[in-house]
């Protein structure tokens, strides 16, 4: 427990924090923004901001906030209507935050991001610069996924993962995930006998834990929150998961919710984003020797080790690398268009250079552009 409290104190004394709040913590049962709940959250965040902490607020709720104005009784299932609701609701949401923070003389800045923004190095560097400058100017950035333009194939789908990536992007001292559940439990908290998990040091602490499904209003359930916590802690950022009602205690470093200890390794931005902010645009199927070279020996992927190509992708796109069983074991940024690769399969780079030209002597994917996916580490 000593390590637990010592770790929580990092959040209590942190100078830059990311706070994520879910839709269900901000809205009424019929989908309208709950002014009292928003104001209660802002009361806590404003107090911490005025005390000198730089806060980034990652807020869901745009789609939920658009349900009422559009006369919808439930979250739409089709992407087009979700995007329409987000278009209406994002304005409602930010207007509410603007008004609420203004009570304390604080200003907010809207930052809308997509997974595609995070895939492209120039885009995420621009996002990093913008967030840093907003914080330096004393502005509270309010971050959300840009649901109005995100495609069904390339989107976060929840803001938990986005919050973890923003925490890494901004070099945050800690992250607090707020939801309608006060902690992670070893079973369904609605059932008798479920026990709060006070801290998580690694995956072994979650063995046998029931994580449940997504909620009625939002898209992120406990599964996505645990995944987000693993992303953040893998980048060295401690995480507290608790209910929005306990936001003040969590930010103060009190023993509430579940504390996720940060990992010892701090991967570079490039690999973290490749692993967690991208979706493979296609697949390259590898033979056993290539899997061994890429996963175990961390070598570049050469055409000789690829037996099949799937998908329509361009040079520079992320693609999944699959083993003989068809399971993705790694992801990388490919150096060729999909249409070029079939002619290269099974051939050495020396042979390709002599027959097709020196530009074909390069690898399919350079080792610096490959990240090993978690199932392959198990």
CSV table of C-alpha atoms in Angstrom, one decimal:
chain,number,residue,atom,x,y,z
A,1,UNK,CA,0.0,0.0,0.0
A,2,UNK,CA,3.0,2.3,0.5
A,3,UNK,CA,3.8,2.2,-3.1
A,4,UNK,CA,0.2,2.8,-3.9
A,5,UNK,CA,0.1,6.0,-1.9
A,6,UNK,CA,3.5,7.2,-3.1
A,7,UNK,CA,2.3,6.8,-6.6
A,8,UNK,CA,-0.9,8.6,-6.0
A,9,UNK,CA,1.0,11.5,-4.6
A,10,UNK,CA,2.6,12.0,-8.1
A,11,UNK,CA,-0.9,12.9,-9.3
A,12,UNK,CA,-1.6,15.0,-6.2
A,13,UNK,CA,1.5,17.0,-6.8
A,14,UNK,CA,1.6,16.9,-10.6
A,15,UNK,CA,2.1,20.1,-12.5
A,16,UNK,CA,0.5,18.9,-15.7
A,17,UNK,CA,-2.5,16.4,-15.6
A,18,UNK,CA,-4.9,15.0,-18.1
A,19,UNK,CA,-8.5,14.4,-16.9
A,20,UNK,CA,-10.9,12.4,-19.0
A,21,UNK,CA,-14.7,12.4,-18.4
A,22,UNK,CA,-17.2,10.2,-20.1
A,23,UNK,CA,-20.6,10.9,-21.5
A,24,UNK,CA,-22.5,9.2,-18.8
A,25,UNK,CA,-20.9,11.5,-16.2
A,26,UNK,CA,-22.1,14.6,-18.0
A,27,UNK,CA,-25.6,13.9,-19.2
A,28,UNK,CA,-29.1,13.3,-18.0
A,29,UNK,CA,-30.8,10.0,-18.7
A,30,UNK,CA,-32.5,11.4,-21.8
A,31,UNK,CA,-29.2,12.5,-23.3
A,32,UNK,CA,-29.2,16.2,-22.5
A,33,UNK,CA,-26.2,18.0,-20.9
A,34,UNK,CA,-26.6,18.0,-17.1
A,35,UNK,CA,-25.6,21.6,-16.2
A,36,UNK,CA,-25.2,20.7,-12.5
A,37,UNK,CA,-22.9,17.8,-13.2
A,38,UNK,CA,-20.8,19.8,-15.6
A,39,UNK,CA,-20.5,22.7,-13.1
A,40,UNK,CA,-19.6,20.3,-10.3
A,41,UNK,CA,-16.7,18.9,-12.4
A,42,UNK,CA,-15.5,22.3,-13.4
A,43,UNK,CA,-15.6,23.5,-9.8
A,44,UNK,CA,-12.9,20.8,-9.1
A,45,UNK,CA,-10.9,21.4,-12.2
A,46,UNK,CA,-10.9,25.2,-11.8
A,47,UNK,CA,-9.7,24.9,-8.2
A,48,UNK,CA,-6.7,22.8,-9.3
A,49,UNK,CA,-6.0,25.1,-12.3
A,50,UNK,CA,-6.0,28.2,-10.2
A,51,UNK,CA,-3.6,26.5,-7.8
A,52,UNK,CA,-1.1,26.3,-10.6
A,53,UNK,CA,-1.7,23.0,-12.3
A,54,UNK,CA,-1.9,22.8,-16.0
A,55,UNK,CA,-5.0,20.6,-16.9
A,56,UNK,CA,-6.0,19.1,-20.2
A,57,UNK,CA,-9.7,18.0,-20.2
A,58,UNK,CA,-10.6,15.2,-22.6
A,59,UNK,CA,-14.3,15.2,-22.7
A,60,UNK,CA,-16.8,12.9,-24.3
A,61,UNK,CA,-20.4,14.0,-24.6
A,62,UNK,CA,-20.7,15.6,-28.1
A,63,UNK,CA,-22.9,12.9,-29.5
A,64,UNK,CA,-24.9,12.5,-26.3
A,65,UNK,CA,-25.4,16.3,-26.1
A,66,UNK,CA,-26.8,16.3,-29.6
A,67,UNK,CA,-29.5,13.7,-28.9
A,68,UNK,CA,-31.9,16.1,-27.1
A,69,UNK,CA,-31.7,18.9,-29.7
A,70,UNK,CA,-32.2,16.4,-32.5
A,71,UNK,CA,-35.1,14.8,-30.8
A,72,UNK,CA,-33.4,11.4,-30.5
A,73,UNK,CA,-34.2,9.1,-27.6
A,74,UNK,CA,-31.1,6.9,-27.9
A,75,UNK,CA,-27.6,7.0,-29.4
A,76,UNK,CA,-27.9,6.4,-33.1
A,77,UNK,CA,-26.3,3.2,-34.5
A,78,UNK,CA,-25.3,4.6,-38.0
A,79,UNK,CA,-22.2,6.7,-38.4
A,80,UNK,CA,-23.9,9.5,-40.4
A,81,UNK,CA,-26.5,10.2,-37.7
A,82,UNK,CA,-23.8,10.0,-35.0
A,83,UNK,CA,-21.8,12.6,-36.9
A,84,UNK,CA,-24.8,14.8,-37.2
A,85,UNK,CA,-25.5,14.5,-33.5
A,86,UNK,CA,-21.8,15.3,-32.8
A,87,UNK,CA,-22.0,18.4,-35.0
A,88,UNK,CA,-24.9,19.8,-33.0
A,89,UNK,CA,-23.7,18.5,-29.6
A,90,UNK,CA,-20.1,19.6,-29.8
A,91,UNK,CA,-21.2,23.2,-29.9
A,92,UNK,CA,-23.5,22.7,-26.9
A,93,UNK,CA,-20.8,20.9,-24.9
A,94,UNK,CA,-18.1,23.5,-25.5
A,95,UNK,CA,-20.5,26.4,-24.8
A,96,UNK,CA,-21.4,24.8,-21.5
A,97,UNK,CA,-17.7,24.4,-20.5
A,98,UNK,CA,-16.9,28.0,-21.7
A,99,UNK,CA,-19.7,29.3,-19.4
A,100,UNK,CA,-18.8,27.1,-16.5
A,101,UNK,CA,-15.1,27.9,-16.5
A,102,UNK,CA,-15.8,31.6,-17.0
A,103,UNK,CA,-17.2,31.6,-13.5
A,104,UNK,CA,-13.6,31.4,-12.3
A,105,UNK,CA,-12.1,33.7,-14.9
A,106,UNK,CA,-10.7,30.8,-16.9
A,107,UNK,CA,-10.9,30.2,-20.7
A,108,UNK,CA,-11.1,27.0,-22.6
A,109,UNK,CA,-9.8,26.1,-26.0
A,110,UNK,CA,-11.5,23.4,-28.2
A,111,UNK,CA,-9.2,20.8,-29.7
A,112,UNK,CA,-10.7,18.2,-32.0
A,113,UNK,CA,-8.6,15.2,-33.0
A,114,UNK,CA,-9.0,12.1,-35.1
A,115,UNK,CA,-7.0,8.9,-35.2
A,116,UNK,CA,-5.8,9.9,-38.6
A,117,UNK,CA,-4.3,13.0,-37.1
A,118,UNK,CA,-2.4,10.9,-34.7
A,119,UNK,CA,-1.0,8.6,-37.4
A,120,UNK,CA,0.6,11.4,-39.3
A,121,UNK,CA,3.7,12.7,-37.7
A,122,UNK,CA,3.3,16.3,-38.9
A,123,UNK,CA,-0.3,16.4,-37.6
A,124,UNK,CA,0.4,15.1,-34.1
A,125,UNK,CA,3.4,17.4,-33.8
A,126,UNK,CA,1.1,20.3,-34.6
A,127,UNK,CA,-1.4,19.0,-32.0
A,128,UNK,CA,1.4,18.8,-29.5
A,129,UNK,CA,2.5,22.4,-30.2
A,130,UNK,CA,-1.0,23.7,-29.9
A,131,UNK,CA,-1.8,21.9,-26.6
A,132,UNK,CA,1.5,23.1,-25.1
A,133,UNK,CA,0.9,26.7,-26.1
A,134,UNK,CA,-2.6,26.6,-24.8
A,135,UNK,CA,-1.3,25.4,-21.4
A,136,UNK,CA,1.4,28.0,-21.4
A,137,UNK,CA,-1.2,30.7,-22.0
A,138,UNK,CA,-3.3,29.5,-19.0
A,139,UNK,CA,-6.0,28.0,-21.2
A,140,UNK,CA,-7.8,24.8,-20.4
A,141,UNK,CA,-7.8,22.6,-23.6
A,142,UNK,CA,-11.0,20.7,-24.0
A,143,UNK,CA,-10.1,17.7,-26.3
A,144,UNK,CA,-12.6,15.4,-28.0
A,145,UNK,CA,-12.5,13.1,-31.0
A,146,UNK,CA,-13.7,14.9,-34.1
A,147,UNK,CA,-16.7,12.6,-34.7
A,148,UNK,CA,-18.0,14.7,-37.6
A,149,UNK,CA,-15.1,13.7,-39.9
A,150,UNK,CA,-13.7,10.5,-38.3
A,151,UNK,CA,-14.4,7.5,-40.5
A,152,UNK,CA,-15.8,4.2,-39.3
A,153,UNK,CA,-12.6,2.4,-40.2
A,154,UNK,CA,-10.2,5.0,-38.7
A,155,UNK,CA,-11.4,6.3,-35.4
A,156,UNK,CA,-10.8,6.0,-31.7
A,157,UNK,CA,-14.4,5.0,-30.9
A,158,UNK,CA,-13.9,6.1,-27.3
A,159,UNK,CA,-12.0,8.9,-25.6
A,160,UNK,CA,-10.2,6.7,-23.1
A,161,UNK,CA,-7.5,5.7,-25.6
A,162,UNK,CA,-7.4,9.3,-26.9
A,163,UNK,CA,-6.8,10.6,-23.4
A,164,UNK,CA,-3.9,8.2,-22.8
A,165,UNK,CA,-2.3,9.3,-26.1
A,166,UNK,CA,-2.8,13.0,-25.1
A,167,UNK,CA,-1.2,12.3,-21.8
A,168,UNK,CA,1.8,10.9,-23.6
A,169,UNK,CA,1.8,13.7,-26.1
A,170,UNK,CA,1.7,16.5,-23.4
A,171,UNK,CA,4.3,14.7,-21.1
A,172,UNK,CA,1.6,14.7,-18.4
A,173,UNK,CA,2.6,13.8,-14.8
A,174,UNK,CA,-0.6,11.8,-14.4
A,175,UNK,CA,-4.0,10.9,-15.8
A,176,UNK,CA,-7.4,10.6,-14.1
A,177,UNK,CA,-10.2,8.7,-15.9
A,178,UNK,CA,-13.6,9.6,-14.6
A,179,UNK,CA,-16.7,7.5,-15.2
A,180,UNK,CA,-19.9,6.5,-13.4
A,181,UNK,CA,-18.1,3.6,-11.6
A,182,UNK,CA,-16.0,4.5,-8.6
A,183,UNK,CA,-13.2,1.9,-9.2
A,184,UNK,CA,-12.2,-1.3,-10.9
A,185,UNK,CA,-13.7,-4.3,-9.1
A,186,UNK,CA,-12.9,-8.0,-9.2
A,187,UNK,CA,-16.5,-8.6,-10.3
A,188,UNK,CA,-19.6,-6.8,-11.3
A,189,UNK,CA,-19.9,-4.0,-8.7
A,190,UNK,CA,-23.7,-4.3,-8.8
A,191,UNK,CA,-23.4,-7.7,-7.3
A,192,UNK,CA,-22.7,-8.5,-3.6
A,193,UNK,CA,-19.2,-9.5,-2.8
A,194,UNK,CA,-17.4,-7.6,-5.5
A,195,UNK,CA,-14.2,-6.1,-4.1
A,196,UNK,CA,-12.5,-2.9,-5.2
A,197,UNK,CA,-9.0,-3.3,-6.8
A,198,UNK,CA,-7.0,-0.5,-5.1
A,199,UNK,CA,-4.0,-0.8,-7.4
A,200,UNK,CA,-2.8,-2.5,-10.5
A,201,UNK,CA,0.9,-3.1,-11.1
A,202,UNK,CA,0.7,-5.3,-14.2
A,203,UNK,CA,-1.5,-7.6,-16.3
A,204,UNK,CA,-1.3,-10.4,-13.7
A,205,UNK,CA,-3.4,-8.2,-11.3
A,206,UNK,CA,-6.2,-8.3,-13.8
A,207,UNK,CA,-6.4,-12.1,-14.4
A,208,UNK,CA,-10.0,-13.3,-13.9
A,209,UNK,CA,-11.4,-9.8,-13.6
A,210,UNK,CA,-14.8,-9.2,-15.3
A,211,UNK,CA,-14.5,-5.9,-17.2
A,212,UNK,CA,-18.1,-5.8,-18.5
A,213,UNK,CA,-19.3,-3.9,-21.6
A,214,UNK,CA,-19.9,-0.4,-22.8
A,215,UNK,CA,-22.5,1.9,-21.3
A,216,UNK,CA,-25.8,3.1,-22.6
A,217,UNK,CA,-24.8,6.7,-23.5
A,218,UNK,CA,-21.1,6.4,-24.2
A,219,UNK,CA,-19.0,3.9,-26.2
A,220,UNK,CA,-16.3,3.2,-23.6
A,221,UNK,CA,-16.8,0.5,-21.0
A,222,UNK,CA,-14.4,-0.7,-18.3
A,223,UNK,CA,-12.4,-2.6,-21.0
A,224,UNK,CA,-11.5,0.6,-22.8
A,225,UNK,CA,-10.5,2.3,-19.6
A,226,UNK,CA,-8.2,-0.5,-18.6
A,227,UNK,CA,-6.7,-0.5,-22.1
A,228,UNK,CA,-6.2,3.3,-21.9
A,229,UNK,CA,-4.5,2.8,-18.5
A,230,UNK,CA,-2.1,0.3,-19.9
A,231,UNK,CA,-1.2,2.6,-22.8
A,232,UNK,CA,-0.6,5.5,-20.4
A,233,UNK,CA,1.3,3.5,-17.8
A,234,UNK,CA,3.4,1.9,-20.6
A,235,UNK,CA,4.5,5.4,-21.4
A,236,UNK,CA,5.4,6.1,-17.8
A,237,UNK,CA,2.2,8.0,-16.9
A,238,UNK,CA,0.4,7.0,-13.6
A,239,UNK,CA,-3.4,6.6,-13.9
A,240,UNK,CA,-6.3,6.8,-11.4
A,241,UNK,CA,-9.7,5.4,-12.5
A,242,UNK,CA,-12.6,6.5,-10.4
A,243,UNK,CA,-16.1,8.1,-10.5
A,244,UNK,CA,-16.6,11.8,-11.5
A,245,UNK,CA,-18.0,12.3,-8.0
A,246,UNK,CA,-14.6,11.5,-6.6
A,247,UNK,CA,-12.6,13.8,-8.9
A,248,UNK,CA,-11.4,16.1,-6.2
A,249,UNK,CA,-10.1,13.3,-4.1
A,250,UNK,CA,-8.4,11.6,-7.0
A,251,UNK,CA,-6.7,14.8,-8.0
A,252,UNK,CA,-5.5,15.3,-4.4
A,253,UNK,CA,-3.9,11.9,-4.4
A,254,UNK,CA,-6.3,10.3,-2.0
A,255,UNK,CA,-6.9,6.6,-1.9
A,256,UNK,CA,-10.0,6.4,-4.1
A,257,UNK,CA,-10.7,4.4,-7.2
A,258,UNK,CA,-8.0,2.2,-8.8
A,259,UNK,CA,-4.4,3.3,-9.2
A,260,UNK,CA,-2.4,2.0,-12.1
A,261,UNK,CA,1.4,2.0,-11.6
A,262,UNK,CA,3.5,3.4,-14.4
A,263,UNK,CA,5.8,1.0,-16.2
A,264,UNK,CA,9.5,1.2,-16.3
A,265,UNK,CA,9.9,1.4,-20.0
A,266,UNK,CA,9.1,4.7,-21.8
A,267,UNK,CA,8.7,3.9,-25.6
A,268,UNK,CA,9.3,6.7,-28.1
A,269,UNK,CA,6.4,8.7,-29.4
A,270,UNK,CA,6.7,7.0,-32.8
A,271,UNK,CA,6.2,3.5,-31.6
A,272,UNK,CA,3.5,4.3,-29.0
A,273,UNK,CA,1.4,6.1,-31.7
A,274,UNK,CA,2.0,3.3,-34.2
A,275,UNK,CA,0.8,0.7,-31.7
A,276,UNK,CA,-2.2,2.5,-30.3
A,277,UNK,CA,-3.2,5.3,-32.7
A,278,UNK,CA,-3.2,3.5,-35.9
A,279,UNK,CA,-5.2,0.8,-37.6
A,280,UNK,CA,-3.6,-1.5,-40.2
A,281,UNK,CA,-4.7,-0.4,-43.7
A,282,UNK,CA,-3.8,-3.9,-45.0
A,283,UNK,CA,-2.0,-7.1,-44.0
A,284,UNK,CA,1.3,-8.7,-44.9
A,285,UNK,CA,1.4,-12.5,-44.2
A,286,UNK,CA,4.9,-13.7,-43.0
A,287,UNK,CA,6.5,-17.1,-43.0
A,288,UNK,CA,7.9,-18.4,-39.7
A,289,UNK,CA,11.4,-17.2,-40.4
A,290,UNK,CA,10.2,-13.7,-41.0
A,291,UNK,CA,8.2,-13.7,-37.8
A,292,UNK,CA,11.2,-14.8,-35.9
A,293,UNK,CA,13.3,-12.1,-37.5
A,294,UNK,CA,10.8,-9.3,-36.9
A,295,UNK,CA,9.4,-10.2,-33.5
A,296,UNK,CA,12.3,-12.0,-31.7
A,297,UNK,CA,15.3,-10.3,-33.4
A,298,UNK,CA,13.7,-7.0,-34.1
A,299,UNK,CA,15.0,-6.9,-37.7
A,300,UNK,CA,13.6,-5.2,-40.7
A,301,UNK,CA,11.0,-7.0,-42.9
A,302,UNK,CA,12.3,-8.1,-46.2
A,303,UNK,CA,10.3,-9.2,-49.3
A,304,UNK,CA,11.7,-12.7,-49.1
A,305,UNK,CA,9.8,-13.4,-45.9
A,306,UNK,CA,6.3,-12.4,-47.1
A,307,UNK,CA,4.0,-14.9,-48.6
A,308,UNK,CA,0.8,-12.9,-49.2
A,309,UNK,CA,-0.5,-9.3,-49.2
A,310,UNK,CA,-4.0,-8.1,-48.4
A,311,UNK,CA,-5.6,-4.7,-48.7
A,312,UNK,CA,-5.2,-1.5,-50.6
A,313,UNK,CA,-2.6,0.7,-49.0
A,314,UNK,CA,-0.1,3.3,-50.0
A,315,UNK,CA,3.6,3.8,-49.2
A,316,UNK,CA,3.8,5.1,-45.7
A,317,UNK,CA,0.6,3.5,-44.5
A,318,UNK,CA,0.5,1.3,-41.4
A,319,UNK,CA,0.0,-2.4,-42.1
A,320,UNK,CA,-0.4,-5.4,-39.9
A,321,UNK,CA,2.2,-8.2,-40.0
A,322,UNK,CA,0.6,-11.6,-39.5
A,323,UNK,CA,2.2,-14.9,-38.7
A,324,UNK,CA,1.3,-18.2,-40.4
A,325,UNK,CA,-1.9,-18.5,-38.3
A,326,UNK,CA,-3.1,-15.2,-39.6
A,327,UNK,CA,-2.8,-13.4,-36.3
A,328,UNK,CA,-1.2,-9.9,-36.3
A,329,UNK,CA,2.1,-10.0,-34.4
A,330,UNK,CA,3.4,-6.5,-35.4
A,331,UNK,CA,2.5,-3.3,-37.2
A,332,UNK,CA,4.7,-1.2,-39.4
A,333,UNK,CA,4.9,1.7,-41.9
A,334,UNK,CA,5.3,0.1,-45.3
A,335,UNK,CA,7.7,1.4,-47.9
A,336,UNK,CA,5.7,0.3,-51.0
A,337,UNK,CA,2.2,0.6,-52.4
A,338,UNK,CA,0.1,-2.6,-52.1
A,339,UNK,CA,0.1,-3.0,-55.9
A,340,UNK,CA,3.9,-3.1,-56.0
A,341,UNK,CA,4.4,-5.9,-53.4
A,342,UNK,CA,3.2,-9.1,-55.2
A,343,UNK,CA,6.0,-8.9,-57.6
A,344,UNK,CA,8.5,-8.6,-54.8
A,345,UNK,CA,7.3,-11.6,-52.7
A,346,UNK,CA,9.9,-14.3,-51.9
A,347,UNK,CA,12.7,-12.5,-53.6
A,348,UNK,CA,15.9,-11.1,-52.0
A,349,UNK,CA,16.6,-7.4,-52.1
A,350,UNK,CA,19.8,-8.0,-54.0
A,351,UNK,CA,17.9,-9.8,-56.8
A,352,UNK,CA,15.2,-7.1,-56.9
A,353,UNK,CA,17.8,-4.4,-57.1
A,354,UNK,CA,19.6,-6.1,-60.1
A,355,UNK,CA,16.4,-6.8,-62.0
A,356,UNK,CA,14.1,-3.8,-61.1
A,357,UNK,CA,16.6,-1.1,-60.1
A,358,UNK,CA,18.5,0.1,-57.1
A,359,UNK,CA,15.4,1.7,-55.5
A,360,UNK,CA,14.1,-1.8,-54.8
A,361,UNK,CA,17.0,-2.7,-52.6
A,362,UNK,CA,15.2,-1.2,-49.6
A,363,UNK,CA,13.3,-3.3,-47.1
A,364,UNK,CA,9.5,-3.6,-47.1
A,365,UNK,CA,9.4,-2.1,-43.6
A,366,UNK,CA,12.4,-0.8,-41.7
A,367,UNK,CA,12.9,-2.1,-38.2
A,368,UNK,CA,12.6,1.5,-36.8
A,369,UNK,CA,9.1,1.6,-38.3
A,370,UNK,CA,7.9,-1.7,-36.7
A,371,UNK,CA,6.1,-2.1,-33.3
A,372,UNK,CA,5.5,-5.5,-31.8
A,373,UNK,CA,1.8,-6.0,-30.9
A,374,UNK,CA,0.9,-7.2,-27.4
A,375,UNK,CA,-0.4,-10.7,-28.3
A,376,UNK,CA,3.1,-11.4,-29.7
A,377,UNK,CA,4.7,-10.6,-26.4
A,378,UNK,CA,2.7,-13.0,-24.4
